[in-house]
XYZ file of C-alpha atoms in Angstrom:
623
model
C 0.000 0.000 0.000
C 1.771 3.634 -0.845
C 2.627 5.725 1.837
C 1.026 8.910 0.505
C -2.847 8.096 -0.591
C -5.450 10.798 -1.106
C -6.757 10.660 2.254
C -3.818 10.672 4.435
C -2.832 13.922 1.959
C -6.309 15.447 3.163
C -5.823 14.522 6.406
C -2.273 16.476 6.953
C -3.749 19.722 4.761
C -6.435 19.584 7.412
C -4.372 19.184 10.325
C -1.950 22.063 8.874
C -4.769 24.261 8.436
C -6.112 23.681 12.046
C -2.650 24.382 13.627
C -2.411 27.744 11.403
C -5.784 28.797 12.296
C -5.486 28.403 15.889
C -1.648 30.165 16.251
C -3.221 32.728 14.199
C -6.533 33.468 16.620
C -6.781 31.074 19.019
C -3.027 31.638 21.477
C -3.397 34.635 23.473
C -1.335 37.621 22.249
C -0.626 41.318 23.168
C -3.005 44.204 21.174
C -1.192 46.572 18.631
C -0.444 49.770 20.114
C -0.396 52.780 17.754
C 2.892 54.459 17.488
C 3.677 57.065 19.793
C 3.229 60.549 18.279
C 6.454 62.394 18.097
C 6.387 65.408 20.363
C 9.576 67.551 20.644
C 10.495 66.918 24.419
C 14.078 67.671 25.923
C 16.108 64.389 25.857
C 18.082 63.270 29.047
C 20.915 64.957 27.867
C 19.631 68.320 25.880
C 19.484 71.462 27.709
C 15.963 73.110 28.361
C 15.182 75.839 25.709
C 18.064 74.678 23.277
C 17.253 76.048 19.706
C 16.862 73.788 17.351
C 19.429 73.570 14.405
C 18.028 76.364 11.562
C 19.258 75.646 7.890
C 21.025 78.361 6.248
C 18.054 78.837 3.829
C 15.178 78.405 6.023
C 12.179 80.790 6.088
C 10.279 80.320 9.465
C 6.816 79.302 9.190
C 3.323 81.113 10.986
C 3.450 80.828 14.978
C -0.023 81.119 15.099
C -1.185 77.536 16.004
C -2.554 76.950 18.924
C -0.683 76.323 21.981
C -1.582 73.249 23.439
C -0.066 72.738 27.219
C 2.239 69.857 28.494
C 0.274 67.144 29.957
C -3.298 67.969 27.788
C -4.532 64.962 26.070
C -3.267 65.880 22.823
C 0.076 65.202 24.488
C -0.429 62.035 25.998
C 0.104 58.981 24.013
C -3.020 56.547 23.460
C -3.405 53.397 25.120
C -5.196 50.522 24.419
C -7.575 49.383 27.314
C -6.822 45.887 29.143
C -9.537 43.861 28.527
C -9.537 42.474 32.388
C -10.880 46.234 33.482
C -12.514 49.184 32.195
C -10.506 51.874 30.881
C -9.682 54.892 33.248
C -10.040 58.127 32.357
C -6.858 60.016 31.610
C -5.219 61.903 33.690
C -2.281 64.719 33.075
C 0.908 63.222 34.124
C 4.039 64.519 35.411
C 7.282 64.157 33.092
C 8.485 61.089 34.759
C 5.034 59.181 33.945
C 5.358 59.816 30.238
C 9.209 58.771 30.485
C 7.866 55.594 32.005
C 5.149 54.910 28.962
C 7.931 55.367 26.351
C 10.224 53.226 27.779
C 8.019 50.699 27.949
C 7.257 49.996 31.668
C 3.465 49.678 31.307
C 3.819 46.904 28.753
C 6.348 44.774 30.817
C 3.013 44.994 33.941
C 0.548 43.785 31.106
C 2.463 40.650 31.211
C 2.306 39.351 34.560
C 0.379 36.863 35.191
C -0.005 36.850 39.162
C -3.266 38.511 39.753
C -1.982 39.231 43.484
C 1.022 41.186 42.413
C -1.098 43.263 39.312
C -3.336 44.124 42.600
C -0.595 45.114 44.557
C 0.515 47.272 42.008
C -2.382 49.073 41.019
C -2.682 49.675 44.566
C 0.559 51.735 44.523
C -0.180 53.162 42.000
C -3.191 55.046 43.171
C -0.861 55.927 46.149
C 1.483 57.527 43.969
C -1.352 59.227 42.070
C -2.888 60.216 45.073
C 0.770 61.777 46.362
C 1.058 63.606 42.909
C -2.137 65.311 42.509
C -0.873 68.570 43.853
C 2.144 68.286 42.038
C -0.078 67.734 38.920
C -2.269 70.741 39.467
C 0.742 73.150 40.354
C 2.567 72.232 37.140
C 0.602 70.238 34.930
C -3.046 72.190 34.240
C -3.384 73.890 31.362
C -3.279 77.792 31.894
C -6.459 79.354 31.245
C -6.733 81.270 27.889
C -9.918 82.578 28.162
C -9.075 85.675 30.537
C -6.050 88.366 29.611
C -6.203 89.829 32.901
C -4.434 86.933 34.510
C -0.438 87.225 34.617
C -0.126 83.469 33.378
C -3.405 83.568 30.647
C -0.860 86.126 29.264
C 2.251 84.454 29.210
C 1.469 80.790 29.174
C -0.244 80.116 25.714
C 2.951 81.704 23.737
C 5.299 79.306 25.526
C 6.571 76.466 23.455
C 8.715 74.867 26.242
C 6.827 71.797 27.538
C 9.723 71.292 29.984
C 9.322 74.351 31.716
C 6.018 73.886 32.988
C 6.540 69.605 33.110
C 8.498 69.569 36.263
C 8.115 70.239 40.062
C 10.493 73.284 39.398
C 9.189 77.362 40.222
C 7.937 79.405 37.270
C 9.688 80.403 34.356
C 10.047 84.348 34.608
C 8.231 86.459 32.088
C 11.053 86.928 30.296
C 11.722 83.525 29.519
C 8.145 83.262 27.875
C 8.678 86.886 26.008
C 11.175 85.167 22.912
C 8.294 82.780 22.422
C 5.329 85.112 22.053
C 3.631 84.593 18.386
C 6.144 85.685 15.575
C 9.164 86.878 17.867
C 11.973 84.116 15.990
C 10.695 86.433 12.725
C 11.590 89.813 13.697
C 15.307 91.214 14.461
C 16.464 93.534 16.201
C 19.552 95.535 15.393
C 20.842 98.191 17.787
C 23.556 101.117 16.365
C 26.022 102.201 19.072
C 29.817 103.632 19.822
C 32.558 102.381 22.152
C 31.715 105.769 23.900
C 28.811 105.265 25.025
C 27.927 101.287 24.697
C 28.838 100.839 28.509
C 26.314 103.529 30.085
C 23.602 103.157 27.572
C 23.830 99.352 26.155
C 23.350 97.108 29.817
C 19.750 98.745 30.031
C 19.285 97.401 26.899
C 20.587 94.094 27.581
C 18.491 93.947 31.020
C 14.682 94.994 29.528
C 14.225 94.728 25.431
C 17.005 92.569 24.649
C 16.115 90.005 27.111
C 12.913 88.991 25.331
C 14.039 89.094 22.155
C 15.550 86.202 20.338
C 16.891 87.031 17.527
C 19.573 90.877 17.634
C 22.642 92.010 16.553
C 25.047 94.533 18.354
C 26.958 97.020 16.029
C 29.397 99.514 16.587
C 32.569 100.824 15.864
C 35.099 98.001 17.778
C 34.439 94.288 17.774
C 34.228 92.775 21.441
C 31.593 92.044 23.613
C 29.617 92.968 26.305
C 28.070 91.102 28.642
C 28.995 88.104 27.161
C 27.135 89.439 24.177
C 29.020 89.842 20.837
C 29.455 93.395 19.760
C 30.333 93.486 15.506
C 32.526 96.255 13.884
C 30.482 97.552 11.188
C 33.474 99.932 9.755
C 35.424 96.750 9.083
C 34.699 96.356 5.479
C 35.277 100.009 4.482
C 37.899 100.706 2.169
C 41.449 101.839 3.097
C 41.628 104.297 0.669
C 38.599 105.593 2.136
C 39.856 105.682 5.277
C 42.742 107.376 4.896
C 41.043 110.419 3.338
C 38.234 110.898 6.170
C 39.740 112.166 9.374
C 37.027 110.964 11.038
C 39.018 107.713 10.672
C 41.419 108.358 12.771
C 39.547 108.078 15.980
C 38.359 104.656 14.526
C 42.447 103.309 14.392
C 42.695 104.481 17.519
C 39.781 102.401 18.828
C 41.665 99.253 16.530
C 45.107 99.627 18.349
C 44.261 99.924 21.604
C 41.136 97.977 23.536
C 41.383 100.084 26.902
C 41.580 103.598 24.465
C 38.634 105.744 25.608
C 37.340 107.786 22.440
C 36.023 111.382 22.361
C 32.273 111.059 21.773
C 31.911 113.934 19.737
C 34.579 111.732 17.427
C 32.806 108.993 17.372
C 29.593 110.500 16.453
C 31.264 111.670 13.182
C 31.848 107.825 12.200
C 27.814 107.259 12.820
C 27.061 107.741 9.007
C 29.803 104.945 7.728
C 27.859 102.143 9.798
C 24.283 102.239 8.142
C 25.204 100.564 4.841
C 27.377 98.144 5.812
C 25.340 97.407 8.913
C 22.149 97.259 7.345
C 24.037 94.637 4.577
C 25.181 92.766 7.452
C 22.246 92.496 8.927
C 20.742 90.566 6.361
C 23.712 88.668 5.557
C 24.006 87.074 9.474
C 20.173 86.431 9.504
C 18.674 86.303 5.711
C 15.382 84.039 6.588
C 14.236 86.839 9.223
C 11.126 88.673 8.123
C 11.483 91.955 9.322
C 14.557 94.348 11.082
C 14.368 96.947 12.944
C 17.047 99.212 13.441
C 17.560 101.848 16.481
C 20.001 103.607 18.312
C 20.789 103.306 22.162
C 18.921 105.855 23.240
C 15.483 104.640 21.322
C 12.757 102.687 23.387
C 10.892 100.075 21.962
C 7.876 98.304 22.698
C 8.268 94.534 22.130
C 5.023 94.051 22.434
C 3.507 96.682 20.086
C 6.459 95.735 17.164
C 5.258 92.122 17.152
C 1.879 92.910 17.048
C 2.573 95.571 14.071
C 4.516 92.948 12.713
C 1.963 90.623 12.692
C -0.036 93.249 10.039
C 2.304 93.153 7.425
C 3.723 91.335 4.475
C 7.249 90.519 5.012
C 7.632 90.200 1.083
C 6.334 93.726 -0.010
C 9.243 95.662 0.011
C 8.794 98.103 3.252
C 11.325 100.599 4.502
C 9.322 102.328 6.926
C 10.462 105.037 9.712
C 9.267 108.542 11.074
C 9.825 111.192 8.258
C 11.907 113.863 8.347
C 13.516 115.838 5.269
C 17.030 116.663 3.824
C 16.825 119.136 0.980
C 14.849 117.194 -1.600
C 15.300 113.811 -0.233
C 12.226 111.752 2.481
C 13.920 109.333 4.691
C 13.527 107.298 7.563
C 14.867 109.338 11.419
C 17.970 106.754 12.441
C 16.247 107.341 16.307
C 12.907 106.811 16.182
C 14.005 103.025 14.801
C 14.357 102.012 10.985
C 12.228 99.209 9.661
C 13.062 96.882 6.390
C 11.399 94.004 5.937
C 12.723 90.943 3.953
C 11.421 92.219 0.875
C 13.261 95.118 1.126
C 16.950 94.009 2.016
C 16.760 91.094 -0.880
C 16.321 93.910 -2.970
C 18.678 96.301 -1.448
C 21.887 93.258 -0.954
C 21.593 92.669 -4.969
C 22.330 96.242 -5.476
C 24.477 97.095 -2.402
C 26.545 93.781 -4.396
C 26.785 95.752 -7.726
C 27.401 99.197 -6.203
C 28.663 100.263 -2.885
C 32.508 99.939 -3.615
C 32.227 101.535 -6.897
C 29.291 104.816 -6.011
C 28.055 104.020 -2.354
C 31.006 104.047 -0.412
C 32.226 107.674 -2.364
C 28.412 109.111 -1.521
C 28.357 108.492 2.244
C 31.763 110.685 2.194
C 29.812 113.622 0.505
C 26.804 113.257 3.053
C 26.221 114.534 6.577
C 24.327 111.756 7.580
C 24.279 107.816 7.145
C 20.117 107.653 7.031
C 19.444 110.219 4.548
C 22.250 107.822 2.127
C 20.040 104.759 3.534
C 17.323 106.182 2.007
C 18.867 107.377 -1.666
C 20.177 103.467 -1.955
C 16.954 101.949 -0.737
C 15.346 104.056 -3.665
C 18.149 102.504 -6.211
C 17.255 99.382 -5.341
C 13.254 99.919 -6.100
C 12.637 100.420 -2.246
C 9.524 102.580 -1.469
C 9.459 104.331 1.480
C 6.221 104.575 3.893
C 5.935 106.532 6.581
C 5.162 105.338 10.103
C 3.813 108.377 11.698
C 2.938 108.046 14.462
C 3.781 104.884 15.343
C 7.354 105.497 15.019
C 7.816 108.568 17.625
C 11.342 110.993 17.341
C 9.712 112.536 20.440
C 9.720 111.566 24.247
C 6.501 111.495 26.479
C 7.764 115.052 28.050
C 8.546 116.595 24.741
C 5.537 115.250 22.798
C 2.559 117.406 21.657
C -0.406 115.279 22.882
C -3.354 115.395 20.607
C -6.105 113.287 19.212
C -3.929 112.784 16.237
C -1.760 110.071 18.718
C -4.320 109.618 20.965
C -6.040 106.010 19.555
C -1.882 105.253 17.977
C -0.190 102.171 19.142
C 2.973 103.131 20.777
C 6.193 101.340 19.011
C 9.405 103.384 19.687
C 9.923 106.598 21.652
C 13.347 108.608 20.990
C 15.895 110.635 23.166
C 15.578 108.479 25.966
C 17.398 108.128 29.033
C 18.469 104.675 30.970
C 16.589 105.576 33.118
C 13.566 106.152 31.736
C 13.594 102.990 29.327
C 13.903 101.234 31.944
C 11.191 102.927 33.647
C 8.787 102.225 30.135
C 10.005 98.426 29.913
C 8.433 98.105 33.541
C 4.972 99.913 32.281
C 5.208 97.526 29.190
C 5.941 94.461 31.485
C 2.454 95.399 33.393
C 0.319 96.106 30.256
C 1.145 92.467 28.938
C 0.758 90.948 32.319
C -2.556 92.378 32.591
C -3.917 92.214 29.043
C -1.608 89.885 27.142
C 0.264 90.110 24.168
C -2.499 90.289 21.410
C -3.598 94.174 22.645
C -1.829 96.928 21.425
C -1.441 99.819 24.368
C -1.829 103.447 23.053
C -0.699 106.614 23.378
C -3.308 107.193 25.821
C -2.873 104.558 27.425
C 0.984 106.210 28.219
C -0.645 109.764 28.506
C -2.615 108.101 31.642
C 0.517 106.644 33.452
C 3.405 109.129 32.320
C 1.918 112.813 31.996
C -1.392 112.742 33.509
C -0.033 112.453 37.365
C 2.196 115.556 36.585
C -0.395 118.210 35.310
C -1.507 120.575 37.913
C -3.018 124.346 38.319
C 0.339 125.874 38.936
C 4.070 124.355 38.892
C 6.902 126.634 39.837
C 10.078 125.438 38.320
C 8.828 123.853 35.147
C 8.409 124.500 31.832
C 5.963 122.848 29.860
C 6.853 123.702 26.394
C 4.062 126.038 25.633
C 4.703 128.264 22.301
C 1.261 129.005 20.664
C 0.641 132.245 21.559
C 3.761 134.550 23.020
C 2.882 137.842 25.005
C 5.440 140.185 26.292
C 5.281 142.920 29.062
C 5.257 146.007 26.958
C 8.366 148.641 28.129
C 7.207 152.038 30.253
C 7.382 154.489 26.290
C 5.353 152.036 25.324
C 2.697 151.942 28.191
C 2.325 155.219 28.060
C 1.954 156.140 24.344
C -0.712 152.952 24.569
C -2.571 154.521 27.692
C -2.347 158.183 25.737
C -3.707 156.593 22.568
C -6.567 154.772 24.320
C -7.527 158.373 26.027
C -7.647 159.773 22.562
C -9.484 157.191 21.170
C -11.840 157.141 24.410
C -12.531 160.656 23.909
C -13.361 160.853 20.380
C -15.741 157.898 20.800
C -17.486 159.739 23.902
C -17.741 162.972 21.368
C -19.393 161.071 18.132
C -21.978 159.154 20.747
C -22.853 162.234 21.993
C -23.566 163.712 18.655
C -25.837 160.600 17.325
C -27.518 160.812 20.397
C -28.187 164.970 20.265
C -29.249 163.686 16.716
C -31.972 161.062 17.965
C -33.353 163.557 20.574
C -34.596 166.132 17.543
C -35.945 163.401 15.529
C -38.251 161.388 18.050
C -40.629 162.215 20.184
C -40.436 162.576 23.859
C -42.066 159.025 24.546
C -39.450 157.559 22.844
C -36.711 158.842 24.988
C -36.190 155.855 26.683
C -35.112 153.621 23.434
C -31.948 155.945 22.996
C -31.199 155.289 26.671
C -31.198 151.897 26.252
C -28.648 151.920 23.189
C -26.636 153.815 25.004
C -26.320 152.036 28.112
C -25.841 148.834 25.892
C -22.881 150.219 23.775
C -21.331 151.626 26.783
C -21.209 148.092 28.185
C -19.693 146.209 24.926
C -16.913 148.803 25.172
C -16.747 147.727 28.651
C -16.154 143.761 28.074
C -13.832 144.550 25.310
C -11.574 146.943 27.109
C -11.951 144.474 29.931
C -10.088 141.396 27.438
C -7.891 143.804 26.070
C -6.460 144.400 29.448
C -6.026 141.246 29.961
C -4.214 140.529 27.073
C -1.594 143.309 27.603
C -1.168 142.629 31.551
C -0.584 138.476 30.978
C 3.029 139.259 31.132
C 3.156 141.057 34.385
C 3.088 137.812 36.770
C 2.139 134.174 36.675
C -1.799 134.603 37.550
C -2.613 137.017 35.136
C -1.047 135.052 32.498
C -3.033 131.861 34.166
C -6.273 133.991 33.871
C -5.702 134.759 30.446
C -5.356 131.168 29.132
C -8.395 130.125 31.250
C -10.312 133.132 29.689
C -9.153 131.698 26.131
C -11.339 128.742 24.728
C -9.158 126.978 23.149
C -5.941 127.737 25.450
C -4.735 124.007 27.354
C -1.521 125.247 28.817
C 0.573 128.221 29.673
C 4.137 129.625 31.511
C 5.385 132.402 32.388
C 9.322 133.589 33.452
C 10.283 136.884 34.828
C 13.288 136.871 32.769
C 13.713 139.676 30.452
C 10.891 141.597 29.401
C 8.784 138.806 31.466
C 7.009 136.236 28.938
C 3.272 135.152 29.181
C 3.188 131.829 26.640
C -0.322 130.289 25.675
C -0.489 126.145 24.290
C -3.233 124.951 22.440
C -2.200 121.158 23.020
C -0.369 119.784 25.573
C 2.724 119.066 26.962
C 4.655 118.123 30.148
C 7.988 119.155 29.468
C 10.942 119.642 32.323
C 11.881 121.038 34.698
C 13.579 124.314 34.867
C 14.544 125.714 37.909
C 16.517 129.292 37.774
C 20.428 129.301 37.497
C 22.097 131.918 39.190
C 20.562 135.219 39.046
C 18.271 134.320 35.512
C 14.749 133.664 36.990
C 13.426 129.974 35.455
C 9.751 129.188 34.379
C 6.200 128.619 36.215
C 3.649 126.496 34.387
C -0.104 125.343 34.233
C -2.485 123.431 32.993
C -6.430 123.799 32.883
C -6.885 120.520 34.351
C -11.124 120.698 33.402
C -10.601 121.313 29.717
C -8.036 118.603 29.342
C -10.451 116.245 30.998
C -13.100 117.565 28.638
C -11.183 117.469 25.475
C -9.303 114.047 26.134
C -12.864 112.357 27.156
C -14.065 113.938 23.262
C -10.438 111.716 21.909
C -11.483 108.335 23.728
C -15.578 108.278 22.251
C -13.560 107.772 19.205
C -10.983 105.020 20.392
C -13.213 102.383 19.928
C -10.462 100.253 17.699
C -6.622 101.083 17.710
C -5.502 103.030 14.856
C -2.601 100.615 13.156
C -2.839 102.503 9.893
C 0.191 104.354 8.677
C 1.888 106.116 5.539
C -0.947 108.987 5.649
C-alpha cells in the first residue's frame, strides 16, 4: 500500500490548516499599540530651551497655532484598554510618567500573570497618584486662555517649552516666555552704538528689550563684547583708501590699536554715518530668513510688544522701509532714532544692489553726506525700495517733549526717541504690566501712556517747570510804550465819547419825547460792549506782568490748554493749544526759570471727546 494516498494527503492539509488557524486566533497575544506621536520633548541629555538647528536657507513658518499645554490629552500617548478592566479616564501626568510609557514599563506589567502582584501594584499606584495630585495641578493644568487679565493667561499660551512647565520646578520668569510670544523668531532687532557710550547706555538694553528678544545684533565701531554678548565692527569692510582720506578715521584706528583707548564722543559720532550701509548689509547677511529688522540707536525705546503685534499686520515680502519722516533738501527718509524698519522684501532687494554698487558709487556718496540715514534712504530708492511713513507709530519725540493730541491719541505706541536709561527702563516696567494684565495680542496706546506718564504731573500751577508752551507769546510792553498805549486809548476814548454824543443829540430832535427811553437803552448797551472789550484787552496786555494774570488769560481763552510764564527779560506770558509736560527748569544763578499750568477741566473735557472715538486702535500708517 503507498505511503502517501489521497486521504492521508487530506488529512495532513487539514491538520496544517487547524494548527495555522489556531496560532493565528486562538493563542493569546498582546493588542497593537499605535505608534507614539512624536512630540519635541528635551532628551536626558539636551538642555531646556536649546534652539533647534536652523538651515542656512530656512524661512520660518506662521506661529499662530494653537498652543496646546504639556500634559493635555493631545500630548499624551493613546493606550489601548486591558480587557480584564474598564478603561480609566486620563489623567495629566508629570514628566516622569510619560518617560515611564515610552520606555516601555506599562507593557512589561501587562504581562504578569499573578493577579496578586497586578493588585498590589495598582494599589501603589493610586498611592502615587494620590501623592502627585498637587504636584499635577501646580505644574501640569493647562493655563487658562480665556481671561487676559491673569499674569499666566498672558504668558502661558505663547510658551513652546513643555519642559518648563513639566516639572516640580518654580515658574519660568516672564522673560523667559517673552522670545516665544507669536512671531518673535521672525523679527530682528539691530541696535547702532559707539565704544563711547555702549557701557552707560547698552546694559539697560541688555536687562529689559534685549532680554525677550531672540533674535539681535550689536553694532558699533570696535568688535568685542559685552556682557557676554558679541558686539560686531560695522566699519570693518570700508575701504582703506577711504579711510585714509576721512579724518574721522582716525579716531576709529585708535579704537583698533588699543582695547582700553577711551574715544572722544563727539569723534565717534562723526563715524555714525559709515555704519548704516554696511550694517544694514550685514544684517541681512548674518540672519537672511528673518522677516522683518528693525534698526535703532541706544537711546530709542521700543515696545516689544507693540512691534510684534505691528509685525503681525504686514507682508514681510512687499518691500517696506518704513520710519518717522523727516527731510534733507529734496530727499524723504527714515529718522535713524525713532528706529528704521526693512522688511525681507526690502533688504533682498537692497543686498543685490548694495553687491553691484557700494565699492564703486556708495562708499564715495556716504563721504559727501552729513548723515548715514538720509544715504540709507537714496540706496533703498536705487534698489526699487519705497518708502512709507510710520507716523505716528514710530515717535522721534519723548513722552515730556511730545505734543499730545487726538492725532496720537487712539496710535499704538512702538518706539519713543531721546531716551534716558533711566527712563527705558522705567517704560520696559509699564510695558511688562500692560502684557501681564492684558496679554500680548492688545496693542497699548498713546493714551494709554498719557494716563501713566503725563497725567499724574499736570496741575493748576508748577513753579520750576516749563511745559513747552509756544502758541501764543505775550510780552510785558516797556514804560514808552505803556504810556503812548494809555495816551492813545484816552484819545481814542474821547473821540468815541464825542461822536456818541452827537448821534444821540441827533436822535433827541428826531423822536418824540415818549421815545426817549429807546436811545437810553442803546446807550447804556454800547457803553457796556466797550466795557467787556476793554476788559479782554487788558487782559491781554497785563498776561506778562506775573504768573496769575497770564493763568487767567489762558483760562479766559477757549481753546488755550496750557501756559508759563518767566520773569526773565521783558517777562514772557506763553499760551499752548495742546499739551505738553515738558521739564523742569529751575533758575540758574541770578536768571529767573519758568512757572507752568495746565487747565486741568478742559483737558479732561477734550481728552474724554479723543477716547468716544478710540473704539479700535488706529494701526494705519503712511498717511
Amino acid at each position: 500500500m503507498p505511503v502517501l494516498t489521497p486521504s492521508r494527503v487530506a488529512i495532513v492539509l487539514l491538520t496544517l490548516s487547524l494548527l495555522s488557524f489556531l496560532w493565528t486566533f486562538g493563542l493569546p497575544q498582546q493588542l497593537a499599540e499605535p505608534s507614539l506621536p512624536l512630540i519635541n520633548h528635551n532628551g536626558p541629555d539636551q538642555k531646556p530651551n536649546q534652539p533647534a538647528k536652523v538651515e542656512p536657507n530656512e524661512v520660518f513658518e506662521d506661529f499662530g497655532r494653537p498652543y496646546v499645554p504639556p500634559g493635555s490629552p493631545r500630548h499624551t500617548p493613546i493606550k489601548a484598554p486591558e480587557a480584564s478592566k474598564p478603561t480609566p479616564t486620563p489623567q495629566p501626568k508629570p514628566a516622569e510618567s510619560k518617560i515611564a510609557e515610552i520606555t516601555g514599563e506599562e507593557d512589561n506589567k501587562g504581562k504578569v500573570d499573578d493577579k496578586q502582584k497586578e493588585k498590589e501594584k495598582e494599589k501603589e499606584k493610586e498611592k502615587e497618584k494620590e501623592k502627585e495630585k498637587p504636584k499635577e495641578n501646580a505644574t501640569s493644568a493647562p493655563a487658562p486662555v480665556t481671561s487676559v487679565t491673569s499674569v499666566t493667561s498672558a504668558l502661558a499660551p505663547f510658551s513652546t517649552t513643555a519642559s518648563a512647565n513639566a516639572t516640580g520646578k518654580a515658574p519660568v520668569r516672564p522673560n523667559k516666555f517673552c522670545k516665544d510670544v507669536h512671531g518673535a523668531p521672525n523679527v530682528m532687532v539691530i541696535v547702532k552704538t559707539s565704544k563711547a557710550e555702549i557701557q552707560d547706555k547698552l546694559p539697560t538694553h541688555l536687562k529689559t528689550l534685549l532680554s525677550c528678544v531672540p533674535n539681535f545684533l550689536i553694532f558699533s565701531d570696535h568688535a568685542g563684547t559685552i556682557d557676554g554678548f558679541t558686539v560686531h565692527d560695522a566699519l570693518d569692510t570700508i575701504s582703506n583708501a577711504t579711510k585714509t582720506s576721512h579724518n574721522e578715521f582716525n579716531e576709529y584706528e585708535k579704537i583698533q590699536q588699543d582695547k582700553n583707548y577711551k574715544p572722544d564722543a563727539g569723534k565717534t559720532k562723526d563715524l555714525d554715518k559709515w555704519k548704516f550701509l554696511p550694517m544694514v548689509y550685514k544684517a541681512h547677511k548674518m540672519r537672511p530668513y528673518s522677516r522683518f529688522y528693525i534698526f535703532i540707536e541706544a537711546d530709542t525705546s521700543l515696545s516689544w510688544t507693540n512691534l510684534l503685534q505691528w509685525m503681525d499686520r504686514l507682508d514681510y515680502r512687499i518691500p517696506y522701509y518704513s520710519g518717522a519722516p523727516t527731510y534733507l533738501n529734496d530727499v524723504k527718509f527714515a529718522q535713524r532714532g525713532s528706529g528704521i524698519m526693512l522688511s525681507y522684501g526690502a533688504l533682498k532687494q537692497y543686498a543685490k544692489m548694495y553687491d553691484e554698487r557700494y565699492e564703486s558709487e556708495w562708499e564715495k556718496r556716504v563721504g559727501k553726506e552729513c548723515c548715514g540715514d538720509m544715504v540709507l534712504a537714496t540706496t533703498l530708492i536705487e534698489s526699487h525700495v519705497e518708502f512709507y511713513s510710520s507716523f505716528p507709530l514710530l515717535q522721534g519725540e519723548t513722552p515730556a517733549t511730545l505734543d499730545w493730541t487726538d492725532r496720537h491719541w487712539c496710535a499704538p505706541i512702538v518706539s519713543w526717541h531721546h531716551m534716558t536709561p533711566t527712563e527705558i527702563d522705567l517704560l520696559w516696567s509699564f510695558q511688562r504690566n500692560w502684557t501681564s494684565k492684558n496679554g500680548w495680542e492688545v496693542p497699548h496706546l498713546f493714551r494709554n501712556a498719557f494716563d501713566d506718564f503725563v497725567l499724574p504731573h499736570l496741575e493748576g500751577t508748577k513753579d520750576g517747570w516749563d511745559n513747552l508752551s509756544q502758541d501764543t507769546k505775550i510780552v510785558r510792553p516797556k514804560k514808552q510804550d505803556i504810556e503812548e498805549k494809555k495816551k492813545e486809548k484816552e484819545l481814542k476814548d474821547k473821540l468815541e465819547r464825542e461822536k456818541q454824543e452827537k448821534e444821540n443829540a441827533k436822535q433827541k430832535e428826531q423822536v418824540k419825547d415818549a421815545d426817549h427811553s429807546a436811545p437810553k437803552s442803546n446807550e447804556k448797551e454800547t457803553r457796556d460792549n466797550a466795557m467787556d472789550l476793554s476788559k479782554y484787552g487788558n487782559d491781554i496786555d497785563n498776561a506778562a506782568e506775573n504768573a496769575e494774570k497770564c493763568k487767567h488769560l489762558c483760562e479766559i481763552t477757549e481753546d488755550c490748554l496750557q501756559w508759563k510764564f518767566t520773569s526773565k527779560g521783558d517777562q514772557e506770558c506763553l499760551l499752548g493749544k495742546v499739551i505738553r509736560l515738558g521739564r523742569k527748569a529751575d533758575k540758574k544763578g541770578s536768571e529767573e526759570g519758568w512757572t507752568s499750568g495746565w487747565m486741568l477741566d478742559k483737558i479732561k473735557k477734550v481728552t474724554g471727546e479723543w477716547n468716544e472715538d478710540c473704539k479700535d486702535p488706529k494701526w494705519k500708517f503712511n498717511q
